[in-house]
mmCIF file of C-alpha atoms and ligand atoms in Angstrom:
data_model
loop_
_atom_site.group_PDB
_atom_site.id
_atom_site.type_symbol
_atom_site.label_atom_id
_atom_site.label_comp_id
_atom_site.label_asym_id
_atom_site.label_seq_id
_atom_site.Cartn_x
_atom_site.Cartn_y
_atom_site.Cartn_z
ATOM 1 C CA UNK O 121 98.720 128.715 72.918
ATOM 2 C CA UNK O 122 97.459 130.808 76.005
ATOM 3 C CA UNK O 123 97.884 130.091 79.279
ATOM 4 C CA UNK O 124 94.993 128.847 81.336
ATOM 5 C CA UNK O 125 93.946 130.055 84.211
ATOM 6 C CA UNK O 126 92.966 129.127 87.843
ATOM 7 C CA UNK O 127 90.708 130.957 89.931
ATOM 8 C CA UNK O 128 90.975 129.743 93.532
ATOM 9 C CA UNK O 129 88.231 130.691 95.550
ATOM 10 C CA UNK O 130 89.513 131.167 99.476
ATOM 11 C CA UNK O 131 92.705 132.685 99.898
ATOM 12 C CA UNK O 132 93.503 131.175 103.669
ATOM 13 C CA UNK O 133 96.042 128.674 104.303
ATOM 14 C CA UNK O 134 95.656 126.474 101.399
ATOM 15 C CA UNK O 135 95.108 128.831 98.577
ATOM 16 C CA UNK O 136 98.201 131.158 99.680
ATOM 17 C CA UNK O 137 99.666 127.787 99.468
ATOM 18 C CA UNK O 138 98.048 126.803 95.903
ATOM 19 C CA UNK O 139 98.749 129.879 94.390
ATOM 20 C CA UNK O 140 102.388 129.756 95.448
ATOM 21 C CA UNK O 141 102.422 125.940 94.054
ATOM 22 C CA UNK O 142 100.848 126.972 91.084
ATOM 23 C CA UNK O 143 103.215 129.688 90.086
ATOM 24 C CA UNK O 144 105.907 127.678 90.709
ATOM 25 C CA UNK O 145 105.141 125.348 88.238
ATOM 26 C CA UNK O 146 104.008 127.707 85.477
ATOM 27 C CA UNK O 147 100.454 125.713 85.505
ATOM 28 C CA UNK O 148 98.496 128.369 85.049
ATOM 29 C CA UNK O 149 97.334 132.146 85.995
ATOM 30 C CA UNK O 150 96.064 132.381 88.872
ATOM 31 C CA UNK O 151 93.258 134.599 90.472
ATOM 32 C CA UNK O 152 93.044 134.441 94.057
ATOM 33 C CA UNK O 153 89.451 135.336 95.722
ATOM 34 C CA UNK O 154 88.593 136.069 99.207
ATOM 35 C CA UNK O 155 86.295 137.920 100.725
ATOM 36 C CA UNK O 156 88.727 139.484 103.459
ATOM 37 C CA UNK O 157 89.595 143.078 101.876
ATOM 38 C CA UNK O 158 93.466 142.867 100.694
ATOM 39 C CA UNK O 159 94.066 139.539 101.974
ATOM 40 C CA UNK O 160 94.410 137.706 98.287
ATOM 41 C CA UNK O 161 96.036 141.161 96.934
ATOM 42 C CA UNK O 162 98.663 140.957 99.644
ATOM 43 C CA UNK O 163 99.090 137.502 99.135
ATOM 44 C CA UNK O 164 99.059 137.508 95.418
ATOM 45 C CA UNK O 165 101.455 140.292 95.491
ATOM 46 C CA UNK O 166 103.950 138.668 97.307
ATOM 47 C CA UNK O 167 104.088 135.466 95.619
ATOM 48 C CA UNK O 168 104.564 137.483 92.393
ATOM 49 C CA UNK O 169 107.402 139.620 93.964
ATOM 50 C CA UNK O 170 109.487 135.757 94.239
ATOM 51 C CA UNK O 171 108.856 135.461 90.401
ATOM 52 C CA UNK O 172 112.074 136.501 89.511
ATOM 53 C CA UNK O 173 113.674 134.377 92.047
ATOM 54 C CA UNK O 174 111.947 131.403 91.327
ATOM 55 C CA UNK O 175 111.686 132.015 87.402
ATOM 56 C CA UNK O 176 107.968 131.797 86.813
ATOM 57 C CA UNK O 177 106.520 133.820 84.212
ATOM 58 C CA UNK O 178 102.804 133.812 85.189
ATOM 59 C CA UNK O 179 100.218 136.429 85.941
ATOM 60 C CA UNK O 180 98.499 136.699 89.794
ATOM 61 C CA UNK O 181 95.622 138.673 90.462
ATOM 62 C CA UNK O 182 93.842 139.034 94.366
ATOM 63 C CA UNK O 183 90.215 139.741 94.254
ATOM 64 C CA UNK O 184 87.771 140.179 96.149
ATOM 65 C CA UNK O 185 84.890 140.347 93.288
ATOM 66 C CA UNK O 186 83.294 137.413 91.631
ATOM 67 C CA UNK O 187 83.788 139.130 88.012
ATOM 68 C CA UNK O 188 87.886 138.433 87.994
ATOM 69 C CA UNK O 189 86.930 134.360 88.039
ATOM 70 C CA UNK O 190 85.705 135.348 84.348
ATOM 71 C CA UNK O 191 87.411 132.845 81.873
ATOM 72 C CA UNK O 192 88.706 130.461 84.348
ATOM 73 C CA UNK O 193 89.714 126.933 82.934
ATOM 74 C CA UNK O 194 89.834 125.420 86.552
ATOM 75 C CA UNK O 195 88.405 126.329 89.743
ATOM 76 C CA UNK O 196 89.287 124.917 93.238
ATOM 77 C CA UNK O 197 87.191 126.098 96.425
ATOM 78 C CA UNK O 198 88.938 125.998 99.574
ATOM 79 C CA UNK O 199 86.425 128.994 101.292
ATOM 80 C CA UNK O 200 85.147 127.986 104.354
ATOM 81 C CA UNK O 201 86.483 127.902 107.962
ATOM 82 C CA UNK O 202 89.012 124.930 109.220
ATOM 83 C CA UNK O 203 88.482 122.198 112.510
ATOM 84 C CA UNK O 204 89.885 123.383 115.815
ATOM 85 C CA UNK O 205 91.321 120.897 118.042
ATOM 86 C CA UNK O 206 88.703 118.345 119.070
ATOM 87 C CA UNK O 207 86.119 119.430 116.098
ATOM 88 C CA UNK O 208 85.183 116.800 113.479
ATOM 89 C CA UNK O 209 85.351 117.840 109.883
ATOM 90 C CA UNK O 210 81.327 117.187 110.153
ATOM 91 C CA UNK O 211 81.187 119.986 112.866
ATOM 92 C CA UNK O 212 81.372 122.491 109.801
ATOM 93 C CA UNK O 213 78.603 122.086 108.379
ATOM 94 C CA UNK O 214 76.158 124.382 108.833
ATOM 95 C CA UNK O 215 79.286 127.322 108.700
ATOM 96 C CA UNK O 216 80.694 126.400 105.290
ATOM 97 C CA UNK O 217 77.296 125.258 104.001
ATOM 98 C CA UNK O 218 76.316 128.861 103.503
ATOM 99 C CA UNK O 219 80.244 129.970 102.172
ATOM 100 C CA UNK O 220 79.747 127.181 99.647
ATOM 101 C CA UNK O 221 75.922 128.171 98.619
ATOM 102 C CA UNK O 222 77.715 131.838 98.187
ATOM 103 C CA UNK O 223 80.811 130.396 96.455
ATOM 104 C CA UNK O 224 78.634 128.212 93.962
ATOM 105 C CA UNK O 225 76.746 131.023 93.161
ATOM 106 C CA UNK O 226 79.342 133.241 92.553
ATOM 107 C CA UNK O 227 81.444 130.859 90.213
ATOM 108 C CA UNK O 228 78.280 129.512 88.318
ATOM 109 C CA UNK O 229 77.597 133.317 87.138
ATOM 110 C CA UNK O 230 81.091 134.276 86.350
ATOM 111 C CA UNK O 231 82.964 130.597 85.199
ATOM 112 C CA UNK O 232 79.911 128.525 84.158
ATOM 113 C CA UNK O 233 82.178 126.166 81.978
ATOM 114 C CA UNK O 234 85.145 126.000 84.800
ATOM 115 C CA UNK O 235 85.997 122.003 86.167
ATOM 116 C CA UNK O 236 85.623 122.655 89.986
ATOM 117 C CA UNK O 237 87.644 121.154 92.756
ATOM 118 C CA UNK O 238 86.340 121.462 95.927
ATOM 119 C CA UNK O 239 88.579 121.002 99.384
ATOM 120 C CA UNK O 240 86.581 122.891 102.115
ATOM 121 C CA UNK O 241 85.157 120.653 104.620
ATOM 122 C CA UNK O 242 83.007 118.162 105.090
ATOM 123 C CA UNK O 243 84.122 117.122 101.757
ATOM 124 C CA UNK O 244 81.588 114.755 100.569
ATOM 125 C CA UNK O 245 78.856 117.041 101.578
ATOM 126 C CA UNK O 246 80.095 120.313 100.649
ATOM 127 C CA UNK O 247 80.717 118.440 96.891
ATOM 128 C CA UNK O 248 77.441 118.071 96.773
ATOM 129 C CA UNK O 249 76.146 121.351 97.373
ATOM 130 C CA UNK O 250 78.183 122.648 94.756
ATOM 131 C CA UNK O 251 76.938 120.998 91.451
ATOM 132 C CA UNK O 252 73.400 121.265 93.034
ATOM 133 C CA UNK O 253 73.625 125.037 93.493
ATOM 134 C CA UNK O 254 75.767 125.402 90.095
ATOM 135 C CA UNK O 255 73.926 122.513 87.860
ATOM 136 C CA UNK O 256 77.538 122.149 86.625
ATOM 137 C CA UNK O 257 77.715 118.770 84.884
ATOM 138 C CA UNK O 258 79.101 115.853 87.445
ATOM 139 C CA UNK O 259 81.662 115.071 85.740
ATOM 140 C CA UNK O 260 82.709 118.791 86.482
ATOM 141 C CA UNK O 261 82.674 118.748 90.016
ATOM 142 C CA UNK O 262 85.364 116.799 91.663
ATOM 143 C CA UNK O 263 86.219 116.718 95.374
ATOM 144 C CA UNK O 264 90.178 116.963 96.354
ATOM 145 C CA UNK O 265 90.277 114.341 99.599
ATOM 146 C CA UNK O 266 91.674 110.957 97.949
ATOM 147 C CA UNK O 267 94.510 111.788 96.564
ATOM 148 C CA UNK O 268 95.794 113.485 100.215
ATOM 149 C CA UNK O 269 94.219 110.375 102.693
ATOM 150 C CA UNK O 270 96.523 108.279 100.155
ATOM 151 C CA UNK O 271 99.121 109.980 100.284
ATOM 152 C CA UNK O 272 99.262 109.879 104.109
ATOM 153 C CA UNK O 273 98.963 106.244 103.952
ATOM 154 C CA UNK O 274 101.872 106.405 101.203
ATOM 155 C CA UNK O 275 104.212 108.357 103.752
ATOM 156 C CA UNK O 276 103.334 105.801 106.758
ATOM 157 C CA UNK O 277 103.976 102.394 104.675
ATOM 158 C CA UNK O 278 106.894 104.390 103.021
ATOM 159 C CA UNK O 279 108.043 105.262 106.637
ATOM 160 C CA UNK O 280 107.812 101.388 108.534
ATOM 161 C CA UNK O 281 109.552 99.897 105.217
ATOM 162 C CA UNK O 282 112.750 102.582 104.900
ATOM 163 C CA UNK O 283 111.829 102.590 101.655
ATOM 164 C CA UNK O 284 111.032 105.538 98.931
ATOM 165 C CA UNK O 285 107.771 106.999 98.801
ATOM 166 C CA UNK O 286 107.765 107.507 95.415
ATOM 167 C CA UNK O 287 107.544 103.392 95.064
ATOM 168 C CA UNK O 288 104.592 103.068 97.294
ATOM 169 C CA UNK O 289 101.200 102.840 95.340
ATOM 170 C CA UNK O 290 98.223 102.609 98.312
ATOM 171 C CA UNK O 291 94.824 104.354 98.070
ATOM 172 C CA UNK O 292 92.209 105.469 100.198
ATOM 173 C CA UNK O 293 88.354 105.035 99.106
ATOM 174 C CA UNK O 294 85.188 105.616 100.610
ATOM 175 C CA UNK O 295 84.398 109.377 102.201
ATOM 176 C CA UNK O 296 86.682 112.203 103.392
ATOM 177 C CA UNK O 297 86.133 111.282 107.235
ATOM 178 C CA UNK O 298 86.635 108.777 110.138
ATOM 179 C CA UNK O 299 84.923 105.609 107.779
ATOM 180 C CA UNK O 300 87.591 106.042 104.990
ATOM 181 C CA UNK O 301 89.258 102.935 103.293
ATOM 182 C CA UNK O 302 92.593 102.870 102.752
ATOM 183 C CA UNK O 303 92.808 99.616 100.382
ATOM 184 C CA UNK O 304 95.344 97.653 102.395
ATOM 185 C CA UNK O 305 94.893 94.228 99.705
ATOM 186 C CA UNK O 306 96.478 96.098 96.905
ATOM 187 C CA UNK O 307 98.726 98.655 98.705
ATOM 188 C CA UNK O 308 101.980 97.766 96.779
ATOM 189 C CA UNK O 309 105.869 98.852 96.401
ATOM 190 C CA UNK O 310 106.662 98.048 92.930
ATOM 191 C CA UNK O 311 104.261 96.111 92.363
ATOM 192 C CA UNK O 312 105.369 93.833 95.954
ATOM 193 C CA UNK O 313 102.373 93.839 98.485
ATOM 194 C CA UNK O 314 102.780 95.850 101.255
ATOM 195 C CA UNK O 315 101.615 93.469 103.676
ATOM 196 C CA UNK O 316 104.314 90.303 102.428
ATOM 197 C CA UNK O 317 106.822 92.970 102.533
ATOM 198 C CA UNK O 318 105.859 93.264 106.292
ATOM 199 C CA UNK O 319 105.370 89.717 107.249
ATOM 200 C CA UNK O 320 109.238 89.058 106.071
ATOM 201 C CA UNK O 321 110.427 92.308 108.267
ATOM 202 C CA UNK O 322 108.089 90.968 111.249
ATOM 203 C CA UNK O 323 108.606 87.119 110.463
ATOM 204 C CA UNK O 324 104.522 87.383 111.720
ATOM 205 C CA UNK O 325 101.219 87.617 109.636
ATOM 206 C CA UNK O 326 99.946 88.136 113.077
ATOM 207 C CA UNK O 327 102.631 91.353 113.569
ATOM 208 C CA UNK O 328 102.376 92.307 109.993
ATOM 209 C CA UNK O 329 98.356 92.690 110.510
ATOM 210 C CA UNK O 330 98.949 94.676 113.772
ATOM 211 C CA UNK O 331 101.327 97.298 112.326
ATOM 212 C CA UNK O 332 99.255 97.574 108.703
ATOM 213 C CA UNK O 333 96.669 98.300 111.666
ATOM 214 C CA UNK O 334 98.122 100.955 113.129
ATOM 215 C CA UNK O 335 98.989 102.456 109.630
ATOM 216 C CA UNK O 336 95.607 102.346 108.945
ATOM 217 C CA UNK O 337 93.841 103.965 111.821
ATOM 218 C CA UNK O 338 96.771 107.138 111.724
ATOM 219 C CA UNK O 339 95.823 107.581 108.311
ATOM 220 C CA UNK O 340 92.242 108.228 109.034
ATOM 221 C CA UNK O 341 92.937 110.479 111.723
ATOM 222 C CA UNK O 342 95.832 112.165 110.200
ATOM 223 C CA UNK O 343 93.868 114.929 109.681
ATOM 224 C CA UNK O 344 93.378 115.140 113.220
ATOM 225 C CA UNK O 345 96.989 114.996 114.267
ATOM 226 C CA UNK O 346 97.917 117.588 112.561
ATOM 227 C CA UNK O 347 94.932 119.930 113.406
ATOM 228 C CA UNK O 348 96.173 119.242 117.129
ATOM 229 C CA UNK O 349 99.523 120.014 116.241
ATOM 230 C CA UNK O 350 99.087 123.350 114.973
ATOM 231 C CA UNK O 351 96.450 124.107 117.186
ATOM 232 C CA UNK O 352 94.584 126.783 115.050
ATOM 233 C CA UNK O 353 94.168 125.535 111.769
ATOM 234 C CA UNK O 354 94.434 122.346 109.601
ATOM 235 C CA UNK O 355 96.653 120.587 107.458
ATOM 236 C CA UNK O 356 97.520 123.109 104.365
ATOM 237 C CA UNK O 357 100.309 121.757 102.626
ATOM 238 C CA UNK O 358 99.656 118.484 101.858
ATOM 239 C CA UNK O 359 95.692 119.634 100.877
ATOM 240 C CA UNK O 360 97.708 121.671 98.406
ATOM 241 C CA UNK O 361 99.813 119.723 96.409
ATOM 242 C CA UNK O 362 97.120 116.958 96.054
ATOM 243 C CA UNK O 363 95.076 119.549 94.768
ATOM 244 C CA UNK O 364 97.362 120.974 92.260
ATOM 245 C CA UNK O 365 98.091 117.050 91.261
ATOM 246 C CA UNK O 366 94.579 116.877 90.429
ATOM 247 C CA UNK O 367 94.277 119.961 88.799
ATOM 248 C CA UNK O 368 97.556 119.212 86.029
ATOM 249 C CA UNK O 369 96.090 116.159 85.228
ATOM 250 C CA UNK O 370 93.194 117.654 84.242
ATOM 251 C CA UNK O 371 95.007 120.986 82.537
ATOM 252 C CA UNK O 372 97.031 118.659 80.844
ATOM 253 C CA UNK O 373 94.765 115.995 80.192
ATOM 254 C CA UNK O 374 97.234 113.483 81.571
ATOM 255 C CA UNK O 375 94.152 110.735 82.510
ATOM 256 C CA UNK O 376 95.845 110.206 85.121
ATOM 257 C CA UNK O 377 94.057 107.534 88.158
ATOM 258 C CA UNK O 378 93.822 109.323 91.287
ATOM 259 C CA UNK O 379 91.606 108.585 94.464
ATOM 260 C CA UNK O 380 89.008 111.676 93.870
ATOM 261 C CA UNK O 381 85.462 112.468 94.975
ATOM 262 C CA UNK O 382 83.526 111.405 91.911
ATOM 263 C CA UNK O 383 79.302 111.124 91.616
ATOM 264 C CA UNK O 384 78.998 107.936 91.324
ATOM 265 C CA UNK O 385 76.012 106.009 88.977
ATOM 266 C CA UNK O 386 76.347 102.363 89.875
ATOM 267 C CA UNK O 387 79.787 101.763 90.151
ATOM 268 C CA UNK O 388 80.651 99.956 93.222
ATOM 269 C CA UNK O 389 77.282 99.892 94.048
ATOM 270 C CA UNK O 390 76.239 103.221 94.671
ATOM 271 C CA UNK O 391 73.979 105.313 93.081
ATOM 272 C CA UNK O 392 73.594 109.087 92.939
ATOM 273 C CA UNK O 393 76.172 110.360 95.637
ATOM 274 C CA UNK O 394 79.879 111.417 95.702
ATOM 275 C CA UNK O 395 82.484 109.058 97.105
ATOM 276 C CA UNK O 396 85.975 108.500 96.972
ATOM 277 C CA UNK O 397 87.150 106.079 93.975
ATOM 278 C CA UNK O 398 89.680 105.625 91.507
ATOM 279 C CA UNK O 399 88.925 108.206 88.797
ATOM 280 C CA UNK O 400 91.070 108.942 85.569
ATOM 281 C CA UNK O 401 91.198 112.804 85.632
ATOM 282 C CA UNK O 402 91.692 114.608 81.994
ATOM 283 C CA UNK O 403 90.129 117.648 79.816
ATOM 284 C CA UNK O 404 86.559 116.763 80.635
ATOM 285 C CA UNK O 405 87.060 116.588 84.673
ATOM 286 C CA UNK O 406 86.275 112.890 85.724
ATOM 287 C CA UNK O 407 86.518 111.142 82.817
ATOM 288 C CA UNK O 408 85.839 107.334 84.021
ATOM 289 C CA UNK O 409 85.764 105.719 87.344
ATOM 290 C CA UNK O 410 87.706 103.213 87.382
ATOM 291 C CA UNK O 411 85.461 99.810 89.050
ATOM 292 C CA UNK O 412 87.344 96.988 90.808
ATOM 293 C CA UNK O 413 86.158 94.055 92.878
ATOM 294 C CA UNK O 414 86.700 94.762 96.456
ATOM 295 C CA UNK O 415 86.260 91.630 98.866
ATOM 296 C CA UNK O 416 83.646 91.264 101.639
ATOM 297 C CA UNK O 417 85.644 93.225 104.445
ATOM 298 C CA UNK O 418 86.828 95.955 101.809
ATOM 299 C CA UNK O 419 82.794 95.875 101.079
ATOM 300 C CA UNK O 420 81.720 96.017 104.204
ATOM 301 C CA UNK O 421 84.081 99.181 105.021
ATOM 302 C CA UNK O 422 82.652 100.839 102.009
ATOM 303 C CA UNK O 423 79.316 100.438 102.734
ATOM 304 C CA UNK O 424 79.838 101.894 106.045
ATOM 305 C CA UNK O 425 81.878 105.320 104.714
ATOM 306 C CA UNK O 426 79.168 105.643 101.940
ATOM 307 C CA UNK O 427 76.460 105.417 104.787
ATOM 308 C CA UNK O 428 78.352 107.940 106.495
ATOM 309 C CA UNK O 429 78.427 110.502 103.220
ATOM 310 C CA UNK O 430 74.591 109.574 102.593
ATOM 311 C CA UNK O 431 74.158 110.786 106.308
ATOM 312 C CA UNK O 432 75.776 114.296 106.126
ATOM 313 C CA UNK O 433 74.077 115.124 102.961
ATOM 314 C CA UNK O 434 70.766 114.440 104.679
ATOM 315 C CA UNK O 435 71.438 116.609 107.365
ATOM 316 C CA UNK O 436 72.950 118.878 105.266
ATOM 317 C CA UNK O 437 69.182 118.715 103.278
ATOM 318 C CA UNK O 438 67.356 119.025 106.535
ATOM 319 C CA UNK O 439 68.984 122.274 106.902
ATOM 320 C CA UNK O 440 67.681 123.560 104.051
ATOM 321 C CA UNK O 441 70.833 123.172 101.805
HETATM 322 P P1 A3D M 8 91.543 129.134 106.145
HETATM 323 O O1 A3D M 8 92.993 129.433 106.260
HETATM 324 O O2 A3D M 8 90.646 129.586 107.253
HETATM 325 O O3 A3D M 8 91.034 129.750 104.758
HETATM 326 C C1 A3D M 8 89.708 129.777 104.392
HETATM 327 C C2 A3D M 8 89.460 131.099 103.691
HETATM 328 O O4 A3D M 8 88.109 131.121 103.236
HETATM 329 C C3 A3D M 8 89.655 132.331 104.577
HETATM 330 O O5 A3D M 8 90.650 133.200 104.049
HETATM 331 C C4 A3D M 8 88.282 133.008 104.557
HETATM 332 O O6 A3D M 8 88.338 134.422 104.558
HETATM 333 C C5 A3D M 8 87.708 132.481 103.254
HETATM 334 N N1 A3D M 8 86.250 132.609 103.186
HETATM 335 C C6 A3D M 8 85.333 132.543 104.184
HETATM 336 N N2 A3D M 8 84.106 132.746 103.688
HETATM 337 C C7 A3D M 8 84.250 132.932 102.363
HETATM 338 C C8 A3D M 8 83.347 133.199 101.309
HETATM 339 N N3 A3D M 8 82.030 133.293 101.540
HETATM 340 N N4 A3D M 8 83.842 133.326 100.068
HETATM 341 C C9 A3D M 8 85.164 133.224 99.819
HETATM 342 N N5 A3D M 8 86.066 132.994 100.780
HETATM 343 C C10 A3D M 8 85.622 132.854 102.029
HETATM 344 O O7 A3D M 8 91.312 127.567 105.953
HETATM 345 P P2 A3D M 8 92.238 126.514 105.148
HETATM 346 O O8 A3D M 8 92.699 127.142 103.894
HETATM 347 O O9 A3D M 8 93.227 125.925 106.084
HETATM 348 O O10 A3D M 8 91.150 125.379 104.861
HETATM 349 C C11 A3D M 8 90.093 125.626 103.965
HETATM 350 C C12 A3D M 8 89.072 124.492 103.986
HETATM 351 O O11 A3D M 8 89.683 123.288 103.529
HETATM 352 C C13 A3D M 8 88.499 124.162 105.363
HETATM 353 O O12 A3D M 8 87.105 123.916 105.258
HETATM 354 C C14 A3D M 8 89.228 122.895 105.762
HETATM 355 O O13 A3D M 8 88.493 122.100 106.671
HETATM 356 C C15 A3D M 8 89.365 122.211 104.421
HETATM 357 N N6 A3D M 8 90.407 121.188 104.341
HETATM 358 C C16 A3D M 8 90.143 120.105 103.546
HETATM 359 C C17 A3D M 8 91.082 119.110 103.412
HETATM 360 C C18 A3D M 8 90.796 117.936 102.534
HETATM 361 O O14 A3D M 8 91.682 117.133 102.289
HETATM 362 C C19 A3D M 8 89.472 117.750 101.984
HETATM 363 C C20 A3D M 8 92.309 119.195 104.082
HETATM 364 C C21 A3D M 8 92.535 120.313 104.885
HETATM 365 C C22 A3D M 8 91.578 121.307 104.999
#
């Protein structure tokens, strides 16, 4: 059997990061694209130079020409500048709308039959550029945002309970941006709700609301604590791994459910735009989204993230993307 292989296009922060991951766990060979001369070669080169340290036997090229994506089973797109402190991931529009018009260009001549993860910001928006510039088949396109924003929420609950992490199951719908949902009805430790598990610790529903509260507004600006932690960059880790979750479920066809970016055609109500759902990821990219009744507030939260999504794409469309 041969190896497959992942081109990641951007090699800042979190595809030095992905590539590293990616060796690591012998998922695939990687080609590392960037359009700073030397940057992925440097970067590539080094990785490779811990291969006998780490005991990974795979190949990893840096690039800084389109051709080298040639073959790719997977691509994932992380080209396109980060937030500064006090920016909103909807400031970079206009910036990494043109990188992504380049980047979809680029891959759809060289990798026309690649799945496509996209993490460069605004998510939801930037998505959508892709397949429309590519044509790539939706179920091709996938944006990474879900499966980080849950884990986030994950690490807080995990946190206030002094309990594993690797227990919690939570998830976070809707858009990549302040409107996201994290589901807080059927976030769950083994199957035990989250929120009776905090009503016992607090002896309050009232308490238990409050802190589930306070979980739920630092996971939508987690983001944005961390950007203002580090000052000149974002989050790059954690945008990582979730990526290279997503992308071994679908190398390995595992079907696995994660929180992804998915074009949506009717399910939970919308029609014709990408939002965050529950999507089983395998061989084909998305291969079904997986619908669930949400209540009225859970609803009326979604409504609001997927107006927010259906805004940026306009004014991403009104600037002649
Ligand atoms: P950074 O370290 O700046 O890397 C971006 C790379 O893109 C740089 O090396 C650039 O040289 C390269 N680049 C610029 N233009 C092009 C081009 N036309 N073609 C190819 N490469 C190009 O940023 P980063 O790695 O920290 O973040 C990358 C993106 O991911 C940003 O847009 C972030 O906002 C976004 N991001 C998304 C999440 C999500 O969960 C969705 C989380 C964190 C960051």
């Amino acid at each position: 059997m041969s190896r497959k292989k992942i081109a990641l296009i951007g090699g800042g922060q979190i595809g030095g990061v992905l590539a590293q991951m990616i060796a690591q766990k012998e998922l695939a060979d990687v080609v590392l694209f960037d359009i700073v001369e030397d940057l992925p070669q440097g970067k590539t080169l080094d990785i490779a130079e811990a291969s006998r340290i780490d005991g990974f036997d795979v190949s990893l090229k840096g690039t800084n020409e389109y051709k080298d994506v040639e073959g790719a089973d997977l691509i994932i797109v992380t080209a396109g500048l980060p937030r500064k402190p006090g920016m909103s991931r909807d400031d970079l529009l206009t910036t990494n709308a043109k990188i992504m018009k380049q980047v979809a260009e680029g891959v759809k001549e060289h990798a026309p039959n690649a799945i496509s993860i996209i993490i460069s910001n605004p998510l939801d928006a930037m998505v959508t550029l892709y397949q429309k510039v590519t044509g790539f088949p939706h179920h091709k396109v996938i944006g990474q945002a879900g499966v980080l924003d849950s884990s986030r929420f994950s690490t807080f609950i995990a946190w206030e309970l002094n309990v594993s992490v690797k227990d919690i199951n939570a998830m976070v719908l809707g858009g990549h941006g302040d409107t996201m949902v994290p589901i807080i009805r059927y976030a769950n430790v083994n199957g035990i709700p989250v929120m009776e598990l905090l009503e016992k610790k607090y002896k309050s529903a009232d308490k238990a609301k409050e802190v589930m509260a306070a979980m739920v507004q630092r996971t939508k600006m987690a983001g944005g604590e961390v950007v203002k932690l580090l000052k000149t960059g974002s989050a790059f880790y954690s945008p990582a791994s979730a990526a290279v979750a997503m992308a071994e479920a679908i190398l390995k066809d595992q079907r696995r459910i994660m929180p992804a970016c998915a074009y949506l055609k009717g399910e939970f109500g919308v029609d014709g735009y990408y939002v965050g759902v529950p999507a089983a990821l395998g061989e084909k990219g998305v291969e079904s989204v997986m619908e669930f009744s949400l209540d009225e507030e859970e609803t009326a939260a979604l409504s609001k993230s997927i107006d927010a999504v259906k805004t940026l794409v306009v004014d991403m469309e009104r600037l002649g993307f």
